[in-house]
Coordinates of C-alpha atoms and ligand atoms in Angstrom, one line a residue:
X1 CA 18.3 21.2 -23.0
X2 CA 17.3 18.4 -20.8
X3 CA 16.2 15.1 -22.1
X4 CA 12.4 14.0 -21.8
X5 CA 13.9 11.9 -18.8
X6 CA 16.7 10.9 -17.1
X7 CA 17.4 7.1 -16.8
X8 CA 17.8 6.6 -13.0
X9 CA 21.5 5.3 -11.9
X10 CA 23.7 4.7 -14.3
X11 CA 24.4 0.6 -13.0
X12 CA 23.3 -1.4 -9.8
X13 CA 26.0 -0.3 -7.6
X14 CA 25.5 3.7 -7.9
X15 CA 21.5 2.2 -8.0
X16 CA 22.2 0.6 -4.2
X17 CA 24.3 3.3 -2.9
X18 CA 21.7 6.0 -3.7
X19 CA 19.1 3.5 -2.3
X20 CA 21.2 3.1 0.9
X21 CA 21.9 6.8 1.6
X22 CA 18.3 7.4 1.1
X23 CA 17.2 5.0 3.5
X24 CA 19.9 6.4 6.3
X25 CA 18.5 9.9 5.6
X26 CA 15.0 9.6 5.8
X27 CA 13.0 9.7 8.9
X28 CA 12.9 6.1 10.2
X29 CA 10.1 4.3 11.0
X30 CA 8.8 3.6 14.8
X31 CA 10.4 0.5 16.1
X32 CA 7.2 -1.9 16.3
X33 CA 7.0 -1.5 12.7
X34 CA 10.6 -2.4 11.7
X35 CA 9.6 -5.5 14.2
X36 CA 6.5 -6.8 12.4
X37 CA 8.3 -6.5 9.3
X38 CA 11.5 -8.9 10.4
X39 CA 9.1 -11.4 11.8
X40 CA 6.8 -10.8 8.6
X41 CA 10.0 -11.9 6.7
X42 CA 11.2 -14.3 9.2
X43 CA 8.0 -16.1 9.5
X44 CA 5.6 -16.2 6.6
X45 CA 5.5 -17.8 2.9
X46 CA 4.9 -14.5 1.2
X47 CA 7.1 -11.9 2.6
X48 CA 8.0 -9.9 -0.5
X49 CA 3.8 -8.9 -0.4
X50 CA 4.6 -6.5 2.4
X51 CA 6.1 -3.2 0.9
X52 CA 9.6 -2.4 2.1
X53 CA 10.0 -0.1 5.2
X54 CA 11.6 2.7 2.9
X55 CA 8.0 2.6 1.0
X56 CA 6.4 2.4 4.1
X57 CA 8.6 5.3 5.7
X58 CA 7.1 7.8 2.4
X59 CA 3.9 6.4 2.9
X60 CA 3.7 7.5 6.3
X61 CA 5.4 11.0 5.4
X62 CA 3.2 11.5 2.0
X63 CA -0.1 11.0 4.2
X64 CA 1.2 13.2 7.1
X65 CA 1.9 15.8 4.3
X66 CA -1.9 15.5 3.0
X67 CA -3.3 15.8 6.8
X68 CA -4.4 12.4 5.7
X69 CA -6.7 11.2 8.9
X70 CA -8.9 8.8 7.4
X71 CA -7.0 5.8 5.0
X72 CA -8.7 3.0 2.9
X73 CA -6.2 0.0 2.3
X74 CA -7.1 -2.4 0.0
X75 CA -5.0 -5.6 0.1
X76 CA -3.6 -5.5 3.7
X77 CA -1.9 -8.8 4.4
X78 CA 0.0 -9.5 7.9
X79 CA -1.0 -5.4 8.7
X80 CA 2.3 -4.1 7.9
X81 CA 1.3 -1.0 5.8
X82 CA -1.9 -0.6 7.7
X83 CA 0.4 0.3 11.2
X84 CA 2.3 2.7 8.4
X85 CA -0.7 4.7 8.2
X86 CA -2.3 4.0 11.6
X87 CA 1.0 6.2 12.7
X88 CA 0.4 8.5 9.9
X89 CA -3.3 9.2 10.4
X90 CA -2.3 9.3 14.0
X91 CA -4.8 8.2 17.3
X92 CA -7.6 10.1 16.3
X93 CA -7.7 8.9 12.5
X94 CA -8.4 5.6 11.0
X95 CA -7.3 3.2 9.0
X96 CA -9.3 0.9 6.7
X97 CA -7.7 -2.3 5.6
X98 CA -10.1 -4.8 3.2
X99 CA -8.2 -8.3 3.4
X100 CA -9.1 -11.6 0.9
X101 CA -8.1 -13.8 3.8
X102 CA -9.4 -14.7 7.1
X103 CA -5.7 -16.0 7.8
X104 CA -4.0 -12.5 7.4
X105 CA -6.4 -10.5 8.8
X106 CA -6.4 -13.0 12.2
X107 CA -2.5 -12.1 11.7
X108 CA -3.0 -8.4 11.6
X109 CA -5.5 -8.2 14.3
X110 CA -3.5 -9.2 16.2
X111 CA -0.5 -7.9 15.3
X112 CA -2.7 -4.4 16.2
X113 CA -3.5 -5.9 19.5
X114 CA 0.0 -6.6 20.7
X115 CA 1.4 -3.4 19.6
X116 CA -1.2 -1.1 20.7
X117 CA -2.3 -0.6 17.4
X118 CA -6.5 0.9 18.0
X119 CA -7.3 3.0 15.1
X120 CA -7.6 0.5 12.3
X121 CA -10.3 -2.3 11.4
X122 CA -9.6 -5.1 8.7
X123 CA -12.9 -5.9 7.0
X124 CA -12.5 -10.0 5.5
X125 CA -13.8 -10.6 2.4
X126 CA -13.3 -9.8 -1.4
X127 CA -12.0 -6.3 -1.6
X128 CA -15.2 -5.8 -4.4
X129 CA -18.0 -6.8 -2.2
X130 CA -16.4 -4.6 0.7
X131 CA -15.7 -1.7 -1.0
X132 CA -19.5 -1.7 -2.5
X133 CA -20.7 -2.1 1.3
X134 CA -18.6 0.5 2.6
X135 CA -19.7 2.8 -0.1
X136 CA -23.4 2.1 1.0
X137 CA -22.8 3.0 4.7
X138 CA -20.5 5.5 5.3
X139 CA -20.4 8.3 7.1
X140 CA -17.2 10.0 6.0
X141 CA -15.2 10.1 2.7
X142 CA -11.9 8.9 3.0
X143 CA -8.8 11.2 2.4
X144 CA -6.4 8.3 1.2
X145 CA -6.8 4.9 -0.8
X146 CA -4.2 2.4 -1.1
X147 CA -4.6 -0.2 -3.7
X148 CA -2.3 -3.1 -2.8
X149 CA -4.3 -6.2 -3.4
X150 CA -4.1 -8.9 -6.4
X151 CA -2.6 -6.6 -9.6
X152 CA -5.7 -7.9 -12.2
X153 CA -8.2 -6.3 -10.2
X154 CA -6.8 -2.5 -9.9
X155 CA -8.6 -0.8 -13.2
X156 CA -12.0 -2.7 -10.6
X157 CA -10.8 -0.9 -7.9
X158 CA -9.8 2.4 -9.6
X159 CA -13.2 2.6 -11.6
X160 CA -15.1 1.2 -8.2
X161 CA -13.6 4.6 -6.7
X162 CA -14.3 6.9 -9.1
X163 CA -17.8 5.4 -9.1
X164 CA -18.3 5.6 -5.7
X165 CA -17.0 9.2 -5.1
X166 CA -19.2 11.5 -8.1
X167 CA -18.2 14.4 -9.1
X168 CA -20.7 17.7 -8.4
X169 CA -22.9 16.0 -6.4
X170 CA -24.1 16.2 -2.6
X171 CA -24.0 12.3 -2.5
X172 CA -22.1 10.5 -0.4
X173 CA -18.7 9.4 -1.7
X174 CA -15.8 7.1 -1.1
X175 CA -13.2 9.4 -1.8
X176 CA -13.3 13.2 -0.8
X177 CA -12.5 15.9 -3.0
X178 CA -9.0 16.5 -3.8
X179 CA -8.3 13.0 -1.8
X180 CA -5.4 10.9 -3.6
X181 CA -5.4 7.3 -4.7
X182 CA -2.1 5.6 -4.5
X183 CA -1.3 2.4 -5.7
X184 CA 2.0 -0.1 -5.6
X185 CA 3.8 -1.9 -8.5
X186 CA 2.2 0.0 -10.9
X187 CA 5.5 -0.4 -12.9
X188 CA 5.6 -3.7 -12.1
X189 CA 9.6 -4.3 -11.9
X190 CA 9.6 -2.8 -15.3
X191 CA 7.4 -5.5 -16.9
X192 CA 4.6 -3.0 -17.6
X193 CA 6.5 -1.1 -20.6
X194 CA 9.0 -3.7 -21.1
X195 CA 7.9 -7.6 -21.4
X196 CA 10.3 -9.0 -23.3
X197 CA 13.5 -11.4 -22.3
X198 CA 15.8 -8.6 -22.3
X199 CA 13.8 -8.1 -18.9
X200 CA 15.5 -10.6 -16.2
X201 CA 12.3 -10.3 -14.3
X202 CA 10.2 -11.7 -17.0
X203 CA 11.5 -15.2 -16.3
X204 CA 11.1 -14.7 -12.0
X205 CA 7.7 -12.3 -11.9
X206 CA 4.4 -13.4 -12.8
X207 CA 2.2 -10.7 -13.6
Ligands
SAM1 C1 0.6 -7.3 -1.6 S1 -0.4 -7.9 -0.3 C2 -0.7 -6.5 0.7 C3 0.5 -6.1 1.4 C4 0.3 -5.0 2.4 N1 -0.3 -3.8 1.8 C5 1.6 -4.5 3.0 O1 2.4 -3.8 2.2 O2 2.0 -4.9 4.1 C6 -1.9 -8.2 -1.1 C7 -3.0 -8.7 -0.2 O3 -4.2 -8.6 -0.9 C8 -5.0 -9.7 -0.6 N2 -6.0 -9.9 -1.7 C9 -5.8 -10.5 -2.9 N3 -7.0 -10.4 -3.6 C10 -7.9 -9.8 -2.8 C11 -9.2 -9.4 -3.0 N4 -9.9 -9.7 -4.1 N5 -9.9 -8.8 -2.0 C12 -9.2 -8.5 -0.8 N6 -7.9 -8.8 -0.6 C13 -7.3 -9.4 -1.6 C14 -4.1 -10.9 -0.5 O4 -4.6 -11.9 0.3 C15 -2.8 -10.2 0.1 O5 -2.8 -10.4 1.5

């Protein structure tokens, strides 16, 4: 009989080889994306906001899977995950991001801009307000949302959704039928089931 669960790797080294062969076996990402995210991590205060390109490289595969063509992102920073799913929703899709600040979403625009990027808009602004306007106005449901923005706000976003896209109803909604919300650190590097000092992230991870 199996166990309930199976505790991942056994200790970090097995943990970083299964990591490593995973990444050399999975289909890599285009190269202006591997690009943007060396100079993200070269060049700005922050880097560790941007999800790695091994997340990025399921993201784009998990929204191709779904026929994904229309993606909200909420909490886009420097535009990193946003090209993820521009290439995933492909040219004739689009890509949503809602960005806090003006800064980023200058840095994203025109990171678009220099790599071709067209199918993607950054709205500025507090993901709340923006997703309550774009609920008001829109035309077409989206088949994706990605919650990636400040980690107190997500049970906002996630009701905000669900509010916004009502069940057995003509009205207009956020999310279409059957569409799937993801969202990142939900585990939280562990801290989320276990917050005590026997977690070394406790002391380097603010929650
Ligand atoms: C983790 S980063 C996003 C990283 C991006 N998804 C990526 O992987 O490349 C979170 C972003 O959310 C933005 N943010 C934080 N609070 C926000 C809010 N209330 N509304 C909109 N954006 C917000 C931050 O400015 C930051 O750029």
């Amino acid at each position: 009989m199996k166990e309930n669960y199976t505790q991942l790797y056994p200790n970090e080294q097995v943990a970083t080889a299964v990591g490593d062969y995973a990444l050399a076996h999975s289909t890599k990402l285009p190269q202006h994306l591997l690009d943007h995210h060396a100079w993200g991590v070269e060049t700005q205060d922050s880097p560790n906001y941007m999800i790695s390109p091994f997340q990025a490289e399921f993201q784009v595969w998990f929204a191709k899977a779904m026929g994904a063509k229309r993606i909200l992102e909420i909490g886009t920073f420097i535009g990193f995950s946003t090209m993820g799913w521009a290439k995933a929703v492909g040219p004739n899709g689009h890509v949503t991001g809602l960005e806090f600040s003006p800064e980023y979403a200058q840095i994203a625009r025109e990171s678009f801009a220099k790599y071709g990027v067209t199918n993607t808009e950054i709205i500025v602004g507090d993901a709340r307000e923006s997703i309550k306007s774009l609920a008001a106005a829109l035309a077409e449901p989206y088949d994706l949302i990605f919650i990636d923005a400040d980690k107190t706000s997500y049970p906002t976003y996630l009701s905000m959704i669900l509010e916004y896209s009502p069940r057995g109803s003509n009205a207009p909604r956020i999310l279409r039928p059957g569409g799937i919300i993801l969202a990142d650190n939900i585990l939280r590097r562990g801290l989320v089931a276990e917050r005590t000092p026997a977690n070394p992230c406790l002391e380097t991870w603010k929650v």
